[in-house]
C-alpha cells in the first residue's frame, strides 16, 4: 500500500460488472436499473471491467477480449456513447456508490490508436515486429515503458478519466514499472484526491516464471508502494489446492497469518472467491450450505471484499471474455440476504484496524477467525463443509447473539456448538472478562 493509503478501504465492498454480459442488452444504460439492487447488497464501489473499444486484429472469439484495448481515450460503441457512460457513472454516484474502471496499461490490441500514432511506444521482438512477452496473449502487443513519452501519454489519459470516475483497477499491474504507477498516483491525486488504486498482481508461480524469463514483474511488496489494494493472488493457489483437497485448511489459513505479519501496517488485500479470470466458486463448492460458509468468511476476512456479478446467484458458469455470454440470474439460489447481512457486519462491527488471528479444525474443515482492536473482539466460525462440531473459541463462557442470523450461541468450557452454519460473535473483551 502507498504511504497515504487509509486502512478504511478494508471495509469496502466492491462489485464487479462486465457490461457486455451483465444484461441481455449489454449496454451502459442497461446496467442502471440494476444499481439499486447492487447497492442493497452493501456495495460501496462498482468496478466496471474495461469500457474501451476492442481491437479487431487477432481478435479472440466473436467480440474480442475487453483487455485487448483499441483506444484508451474513448468508450466501446457497443456499450453506448460517452454520454451513456457518464449517465451510468452519475447513476452509480446517485446511489451513494463510487465507480472504478479497468485500465489495461501493459498492452493494447495490435490495431490500437496508440500503435497507429506512436509505434515507438511498443515492445519489439528481435525481428523488429511488435509482440508480447506472454505467448498465449495473441490478441495484444506490449507497451515499452523505457520510452518516457509513453509515461506522459498514459498519465494524461488517467487524469482524463479521473475527472469522471473515482478509481482504477489496473490490469496485470505487476508488469508495468512501479515507478510509473507512483508518478501516476501523484499526478491523478491533483485531479481526484483520494482516488482508489487496485492492482491486479499475479499468482506467485506466474510471477516467478516471468521474472526467471527476464520480464518486469513486481513483487507484491514492491507494488504496494504505489497501490492501495492488491489481489490476493499471493495465496490464491493455496486456496484452490485446499478446495481440491490437496492441503488441509490450516495450510491455507496459515498464509492469511503470514500476510498479516509480513506486510506493512496499512496493507490491504482484495478478498475474493471468484473473479472474471478464475473459476466461479460454485464450480468448486457444490453445496449451498458450504457456499454460505465460504461467503460469510469472505466478508469477515480482513481486507476489501470483491463480489463478481452473478456470485450472489451462485452461478457456476464463468462468462466468456470473448463472446456474448449473459449472466444467468435464474439459478434457483440466492445468497443476497446473506451478503447484505455480512456487508452490514463488515461496515458496522468490523474495525478496519483489527488485528487478525486464525485457527483451523482440520478434521471438520472449520475455520475460526478472530479480529481484535481497542478492546473489541469479533470471532467468526465458518464450517466450510457444513459439519457440526464443538469448536474452541477465544471467548468467555456465556450466551451471545449470532450476528449472522440472530440466533443464540452458548459458550461452555471455552467451546461452542457449531451446527454447520456461519457464526459471527462480537464482545467487549474488558467487560466480558471483568477487567
Short mmCIF file of C-alpha atoms in Angstrom, two decimals, residues 1-359:
data_model
loop_
_atom_site.label_atom_id
_atom_site.label_comp_id
_atom_site.label_asym_id
_atom_site.label_seq_id
_atom_site.Cartn_x
_atom_site.Cartn_y
_atom_site.Cartn_z
CA UNK A 1 0.00 0.00 0.00
CA UNK A 2 1.10 3.55 -0.56
CA UNK A 3 2.14 5.59 2.48
CA UNK A 4 -1.09 7.61 2.37
CA UNK A 5 -3.41 4.62 1.95
CA UNK A 6 -6.21 4.73 4.51
CA UNK A 7 -6.97 1.47 6.29
CA UNK A 8 -10.68 2.37 5.99
CA UNK A 9 -10.75 0.90 2.49
CA UNK A 10 -10.50 -2.56 4.07
CA UNK A 11 -14.18 -2.22 4.96
CA UNK A 12 -15.28 -1.58 1.37
CA UNK A 13 -17.31 -3.98 -0.76
CA UNK A 14 -16.55 -3.84 -4.50
CA UNK A 15 -18.97 -5.26 -7.07
CA UNK A 16 -17.52 -6.17 -10.48
CA UNK A 17 -19.62 -5.65 -13.63
CA UNK A 18 -18.80 -6.84 -17.16
CA UNK A 19 -21.11 -4.54 -19.12
CA UNK A 20 -21.35 -6.84 -22.15
CA UNK A 21 -22.61 -9.79 -20.12
CA UNK A 22 -24.46 -8.14 -17.24
CA UNK A 23 -27.73 -7.69 -19.12
CA UNK A 24 -29.24 -9.02 -22.36
CA UNK A 25 -28.73 -5.56 -23.89
CA UNK A 26 -25.07 -5.39 -22.86
CA UNK A 27 -25.00 -1.58 -22.63
CA UNK A 28 -24.08 1.11 -20.13
CA UNK A 29 -27.66 2.30 -19.73
CA UNK A 30 -28.98 -1.25 -19.26
CA UNK A 31 -26.91 -1.55 -16.07
CA UNK A 32 -28.57 1.50 -14.47
CA UNK A 33 -31.87 -0.18 -13.41
CA UNK A 34 -29.86 -2.84 -11.54
CA UNK A 35 -27.91 -0.34 -9.43
CA UNK A 36 -30.39 -0.17 -6.52
CA UNK A 37 -30.17 -3.96 -6.15
CA UNK A 38 -26.37 -3.86 -6.35
CA UNK A 39 -26.25 -1.10 -3.74
CA UNK A 40 -28.65 -3.01 -1.48
CA UNK A 41 -26.12 -5.84 -1.32
CA UNK A 42 -23.92 -3.48 0.67
CA UNK A 43 -21.81 -2.41 -2.28
CA UNK A 44 -19.58 0.64 -1.86
CA UNK A 45 -17.78 0.62 -5.23
CA UNK A 46 -18.87 -0.57 -8.67
CA UNK A 47 -15.92 -1.76 -10.75
CA UNK A 48 -16.63 -1.67 -14.47
CA UNK A 49 -14.46 -4.06 -16.44
CA UNK A 50 -12.84 -2.37 -19.48
CA UNK A 51 -15.16 0.14 -21.10
CA UNK A 52 -12.96 0.94 -24.11
CA UNK A 53 -13.20 -0.13 -27.77
CA UNK A 54 -11.87 -3.62 -28.52
CA UNK A 55 -9.35 -4.39 -31.24
CA UNK A 56 -10.30 -6.38 -34.33
CA UNK A 57 -6.88 -7.64 -35.42
CA UNK A 58 -6.13 -11.09 -33.91
CA UNK A 59 -9.44 -10.86 -32.05
CA UNK A 60 -10.37 -13.85 -29.90
CA UNK A 61 -13.95 -15.12 -30.16
CA UNK A 62 -16.70 -13.19 -31.89
CA UNK A 63 -16.48 -9.95 -29.91
CA UNK A 64 -12.94 -9.99 -28.59
CA UNK A 65 -11.48 -9.55 -25.13
CA UNK A 66 -12.11 -6.23 -23.35
CA UNK A 67 -8.45 -6.48 -22.32
CA UNK A 68 -7.38 -6.03 -25.96
CA UNK A 69 -7.88 -2.27 -25.80
CA UNK A 70 -8.05 -0.33 -29.07
CA UNK A 71 -8.35 3.22 -27.73
CA UNK A 72 -7.64 4.32 -24.16
CA UNK A 73 -9.49 7.62 -24.51
CA UNK A 74 -12.93 6.59 -25.79
CA UNK A 75 -15.65 4.10 -24.90
CA UNK A 76 -16.75 0.91 -26.63
CA UNK A 77 -19.54 1.91 -29.06
CA UNK A 78 -21.15 -1.50 -28.48
CA UNK A 79 -21.86 -0.33 -24.93
CA UNK A 80 -23.05 3.13 -25.90
CA UNK A 81 -21.73 6.67 -26.16
CA UNK A 82 -19.61 8.73 -23.80
CA UNK A 83 -22.86 10.39 -22.73
CA UNK A 84 -24.27 6.96 -21.88
CA UNK A 85 -21.16 6.13 -19.87
CA UNK A 86 -21.41 9.39 -17.93
CA UNK A 87 -25.07 8.64 -17.25
CA UNK A 88 -24.08 5.29 -15.73
CA UNK A 89 -21.39 6.88 -13.57
CA UNK A 90 -23.83 9.59 -12.46
CA UNK A 91 -26.36 6.91 -11.53
CA UNK A 92 -23.71 5.00 -9.54
CA UNK A 93 -22.90 8.20 -7.66
CA UNK A 94 -26.59 8.95 -7.11
CA UNK A 95 -26.90 5.57 -5.37
CA UNK A 96 -24.13 6.62 -2.99
CA UNK A 97 -21.51 4.35 -4.53
CA UNK A 98 -18.18 5.07 -6.19
CA UNK A 99 -17.16 3.98 -9.68
CA UNK A 100 -13.88 2.31 -10.58
CA UNK A 101 -12.86 1.48 -14.16
CA UNK A 102 -10.39 -1.04 -15.53
CA UNK A 103 -7.21 0.26 -17.14
CA UNK A 104 -5.03 -2.07 -19.19
CA UNK A 105 -1.60 -0.45 -19.33
CA UNK A 106 0.66 -3.39 -20.13
CA UNK A 107 -0.59 -3.86 -23.68
CA UNK A 108 -3.05 -2.83 -26.42
CA UNK A 109 -4.63 -4.54 -29.39
CA UNK A 110 -2.33 -4.76 -32.45
CA UNK A 111 -4.58 -2.26 -34.28
CA UNK A 112 -4.77 0.26 -31.45
CA UNK A 113 -4.91 4.00 -31.97
CA UNK A 114 -1.78 4.27 -29.85
CA UNK A 115 0.17 1.91 -32.15
CA UNK A 116 -1.00 3.80 -35.22
CA UNK A 117 0.02 7.16 -33.73
CA UNK A 118 3.06 6.14 -31.68
CA UNK A 119 4.63 2.88 -32.87
CA UNK A 120 7.74 3.85 -30.91
CA UNK A 121 5.82 3.20 -27.67
CA UNK A 122 5.79 -0.57 -28.23
CA UNK A 123 7.96 -3.54 -27.39
CA UNK A 124 9.67 -5.12 -30.37
CA UNK A 125 10.69 -8.71 -30.95
CA UNK A 126 14.23 -9.44 -32.25
CA UNK A 127 12.92 -9.25 -35.83
CA UNK A 128 11.62 -5.71 -35.20
CA UNK A 129 7.94 -6.61 -35.19
CA UNK A 130 5.68 -5.63 -32.28
CA UNK A 131 4.93 -8.51 -29.95
CA UNK A 132 4.23 -9.55 -26.39
CA UNK A 133 6.01 -11.38 -23.62
CA UNK A 134 3.20 -13.83 -22.82
CA UNK A 135 2.74 -16.02 -25.87
CA UNK A 136 -0.90 -17.07 -25.45
CA UNK A 137 -1.97 -13.42 -25.24
CA UNK A 138 -2.02 -13.46 -29.02
CA UNK A 139 -4.56 -10.64 -29.33
CA UNK A 140 -2.30 -7.96 -27.79
CA UNK A 141 1.06 -6.25 -28.19
CA UNK A 142 3.07 -5.00 -25.25
CA UNK A 143 3.99 -1.42 -24.45
CA UNK A 144 7.58 -0.38 -23.74
CA UNK A 145 7.89 1.71 -20.58
CA UNK A 146 11.51 2.51 -21.35
CA UNK A 147 10.02 5.26 -23.55
CA UNK A 148 9.45 8.30 -21.34
CA UNK A 149 6.88 9.89 -23.66
CA UNK A 150 4.64 6.85 -23.10
CA UNK A 151 4.50 7.74 -19.41
CA UNK A 152 3.20 11.21 -20.25
CA UNK A 153 0.51 9.85 -22.59
CA UNK A 154 -0.73 7.25 -20.14
CA UNK A 155 -0.81 9.63 -17.18
CA UNK A 156 -2.67 12.25 -19.20
CA UNK A 157 -5.20 9.55 -20.03
CA UNK A 158 -5.61 8.55 -16.39
CA UNK A 159 -6.19 12.18 -15.45
CA UNK A 160 -8.86 12.42 -18.18
CA UNK A 161 -10.82 9.53 -16.68
CA UNK A 162 -10.15 10.61 -13.09
CA UNK A 163 -12.26 13.69 -13.75
CA UNK A 164 -15.20 11.28 -14.16
CA UNK A 165 -14.55 8.20 -12.00
CA UNK A 166 -13.25 7.53 -8.51
CA UNK A 167 -10.63 4.85 -9.01
CA UNK A 168 -8.77 2.40 -11.20
CA UNK A 169 -8.37 -1.34 -11.26
CA UNK A 170 -5.03 -1.81 -13.02
CA UNK A 171 -4.73 -4.95 -15.13
CA UNK A 172 -1.55 -7.01 -14.62
CA UNK A 173 -0.13 -4.02 -12.79
CA UNK A 174 2.94 -6.05 -11.84
CA UNK A 175 4.17 -5.91 -15.46
CA UNK A 176 4.28 -2.09 -15.51
CA UNK A 177 7.14 -0.38 -13.62
CA UNK A 178 6.24 0.57 -10.05
CA UNK A 179 7.86 3.97 -10.57
CA UNK A 180 5.35 4.68 -13.34
CA UNK A 181 2.45 3.88 -11.03
CA UNK A 182 3.91 6.06 -8.25
CA UNK A 183 4.15 9.02 -10.60
CA UNK A 184 0.67 8.35 -11.99
CA UNK A 185 -0.77 8.22 -8.48
CA UNK A 186 0.76 11.59 -7.62
CA UNK A 187 -0.50 13.26 -10.81
CA UNK A 188 -4.01 11.80 -10.57
CA UNK A 189 -4.27 12.97 -6.95
CA UNK A 190 -4.21 16.53 -8.24
CA UNK A 191 -7.36 15.79 -10.24
CA UNK A 192 -9.07 13.25 -7.98
CA UNK A 193 -7.88 13.38 -4.35
CA UNK A 194 -8.49 10.05 -2.67
CA UNK A 195 -8.56 8.12 -5.94
CA UNK A 196 -8.71 4.35 -5.30
CA UNK A 197 -5.90 2.26 -6.80
CA UNK A 198 -6.34 -1.51 -7.11
CA UNK A 199 -3.50 -3.62 -8.54
CA UNK A 200 -4.09 -6.91 -10.25
CA UNK A 201 -0.90 -8.54 -9.08
CA UNK A 202 -0.09 -12.06 -10.32
CA UNK A 203 -0.05 -15.59 -8.96
CA UNK A 204 3.18 -16.48 -7.21
CA UNK A 205 4.09 -19.22 -9.70
CA UNK A 206 3.39 -16.98 -12.71
CA UNK A 207 5.37 -14.10 -11.25
CA UNK A 208 8.34 -16.34 -10.52
CA UNK A 209 8.28 -17.74 -14.06
CA UNK A 210 8.07 -14.25 -15.56
CA UNK A 211 11.00 -12.96 -13.53
CA UNK A 212 13.02 -16.05 -14.44
CA UNK A 213 12.35 -15.22 -18.11
CA UNK A 214 13.71 -11.71 -17.61
CA UNK A 215 10.37 -9.87 -17.62
CA UNK A 216 9.45 -6.89 -15.48
CA UNK A 217 7.21 -8.30 -12.76
CA UNK A 218 6.99 -6.51 -9.44
CA UNK A 219 6.63 -8.50 -6.27
CA UNK A 220 3.59 -7.71 -4.14
CA UNK A 221 5.68 -5.86 -1.55
CA UNK A 222 7.05 -3.63 -4.32
CA UNK A 223 3.68 -2.95 -5.95
CA UNK A 224 2.28 -1.90 -2.59
CA UNK A 225 4.47 1.23 -2.80
CA UNK A 226 2.02 2.64 -5.37
CA UNK A 227 -1.32 0.91 -4.75
CA UNK A 228 -3.99 0.94 -2.07
CA UNK A 229 -5.21 -2.59 -2.71
CA UNK A 230 -3.75 -5.71 -4.28
CA UNK A 231 -5.17 -9.02 -5.42
CA UNK A 232 -4.59 -11.89 -3.01
CA UNK A 233 -3.05 -13.98 -5.78
CA UNK A 234 -0.05 -14.47 -3.50
CA UNK A 235 -2.12 -17.06 -1.61
CA UNK A 236 -4.89 -17.92 -4.08
CA UNK A 237 -3.14 -21.00 -5.44
CA UNK A 238 -3.11 -22.44 -1.91
CA UNK A 239 -6.85 -21.73 -1.59
CA UNK A 240 -7.52 -23.69 -4.79
CA UNK A 241 -5.38 -26.55 -3.50
CA UNK A 242 -7.49 -26.57 -0.35
CA UNK A 243 -10.69 -26.67 -2.41
CA UNK A 244 -9.30 -29.65 -4.32
CA UNK A 245 -8.45 -31.49 -1.10
CA UNK A 246 -4.71 -31.34 -1.71
CA UNK A 247 -3.85 -29.47 1.51
CA UNK A 248 -5.63 -29.06 4.87
CA UNK A 249 -7.46 -25.89 5.80
CA UNK A 250 -4.76 -24.94 8.29
CA UNK A 251 -2.17 -24.61 5.49
CA UNK A 252 -4.32 -22.04 3.71
CA UNK A 253 -5.22 -20.12 6.89
CA UNK A 254 -1.57 -20.01 7.90
CA UNK A 255 -0.94 -17.92 4.78
CA UNK A 256 -3.50 -15.36 5.99
CA UNK A 257 -1.48 -15.13 9.19
CA UNK A 258 1.70 -14.83 7.10
CA UNK A 259 0.24 -11.88 5.17
CA UNK A 260 -0.79 -10.23 8.43
CA UNK A 261 2.76 -10.37 9.70
CA UNK A 262 4.92 -9.55 6.68
CA UNK A 263 3.14 -6.61 5.04
CA UNK A 264 3.18 -3.04 6.40
CA UNK A 265 0.56 -1.96 8.90
CA UNK A 266 -1.84 -0.43 6.36
CA UNK A 267 -1.72 -3.24 3.79
CA UNK A 268 -4.95 -4.20 2.08
CA UNK A 269 -5.63 -7.36 0.12
CA UNK A 270 -8.62 -7.75 -2.17
CA UNK A 271 -10.50 -10.77 -0.84
CA UNK A 272 -12.47 -12.80 -3.37
CA UNK A 273 -13.91 -16.24 -4.00
CA UNK A 274 -14.03 -15.63 -7.74
CA UNK A 275 -13.37 -13.05 -10.43
CA UNK A 276 -13.52 -12.91 -14.22
CA UNK A 277 -10.22 -14.80 -14.57
CA UNK A 278 -10.74 -17.73 -12.20
CA UNK A 279 -13.49 -20.36 -11.97
CA UNK A 280 -16.69 -19.49 -10.15
CA UNK A 281 -16.64 -20.65 -6.54
CA UNK A 282 -19.86 -22.58 -7.17
CA UNK A 283 -18.00 -24.73 -9.70
CA UNK A 284 -15.78 -25.91 -6.83
CA UNK A 285 -18.25 -25.81 -3.95
CA UNK A 286 -21.49 -27.56 -4.91
CA UNK A 287 -23.38 -27.39 -1.62
CA UNK A 288 -25.36 -24.21 -0.97
CA UNK A 289 -24.70 -24.59 2.75
CA UNK A 290 -20.95 -24.80 2.12
CA UNK A 291 -21.20 -21.77 -0.16
CA UNK A 292 -22.87 -19.79 2.60
CA UNK A 293 -19.97 -20.52 4.93
CA UNK A 294 -17.37 -19.59 2.33
CA UNK A 295 -19.28 -16.39 1.54
CA UNK A 296 -19.59 -15.38 5.19
CA UNK A 297 -15.86 -15.96 5.74
CA UNK A 298 -15.08 -13.87 2.66
CA UNK A 299 -16.78 -10.83 4.19
CA UNK A 300 -15.38 -11.45 7.66
CA UNK A 301 -11.79 -11.73 6.45
CA UNK A 302 -9.56 -8.68 6.79
CA UNK A 303 -9.43 -6.73 3.53
CA UNK A 304 -11.62 -5.26 0.82
CA UNK A 305 -14.34 -7.66 -0.33
CA UNK A 306 -14.90 -8.36 -4.03
CA UNK A 307 -18.15 -9.73 -5.45
CA UNK A 308 -18.21 -10.75 -9.12
CA UNK A 309 -21.63 -10.20 -10.68
CA UNK A 310 -23.57 -13.46 -10.56
CA UNK A 311 -21.85 -14.66 -7.40
CA UNK A 312 -24.96 -13.76 -5.41
CA UNK A 313 -26.89 -16.24 -7.57
CA UNK A 314 -24.25 -18.94 -7.07
CA UNK A 315 -23.55 -19.04 -10.79
CA UNK A 316 -21.17 -21.87 -11.63
CA UNK A 317 -20.53 -20.85 -15.25
CA UNK A 318 -17.73 -18.35 -15.81
CA UNK A 319 -18.84 -15.93 -18.55
CA UNK A 320 -16.67 -15.83 -21.65
CA UNK A 321 -14.46 -12.79 -22.12
CA UNK A 322 -14.65 -13.15 -25.90
CA UNK A 323 -18.35 -13.58 -26.72
CA UNK A 324 -21.83 -12.55 -25.62
CA UNK A 325 -22.43 -14.76 -22.59
CA UNK A 326 -25.04 -13.13 -20.36
CA UNK A 327 -25.06 -13.95 -16.65
CA UNK A 328 -27.75 -16.49 -15.76
CA UNK A 329 -29.54 -14.87 -12.87
CA UNK A 330 -32.13 -17.67 -12.58
CA UNK A 331 -30.12 -20.38 -10.86
CA UNK A 332 -32.62 -21.04 -8.07
CA UNK A 333 -30.07 -19.99 -5.45
CA UNK A 334 -29.96 -16.53 -3.90
CA UNK A 335 -27.22 -15.55 -1.46
CA UNK A 336 -28.24 -11.89 -1.45
CA UNK A 337 -29.68 -11.84 2.08
CA UNK A 338 -26.51 -13.39 3.49
CA UNK A 339 -24.37 -10.90 1.59
CA UNK A 340 -26.45 -8.00 2.88
CA UNK A 341 -26.11 -9.24 6.48
CA UNK A 342 -22.37 -9.80 6.11
CA UNK A 343 -21.84 -6.40 4.48
CA UNK A 344 -23.67 -4.82 7.42
CA UNK A 345 -21.42 -6.69 9.84
CA UNK A 346 -18.38 -5.61 7.84
CA UNK A 347 -19.44 -1.97 7.86
CA UNK A 348 -20.69 -1.77 11.46
CA UNK A 349 -18.90 -4.38 13.56
CA UNK A 350 -15.50 -4.97 11.98
CA UNK A 351 -12.84 -2.35 12.55
CA UNK A 352 -10.54 -1.51 9.67
CA UNK A 353 -7.60 -1.61 12.08
CA UNK A 354 -8.41 -5.02 13.53
CA UNK A 355 -5.58 -7.46 14.11
CA UNK A 356 -6.36 -10.84 12.53
CA UNK A 357 -5.75 -14.25 14.13
CA UNK A 358 -6.64 -17.62 12.61
CA UNK A 359 -7.16 -21.20 13.73
#
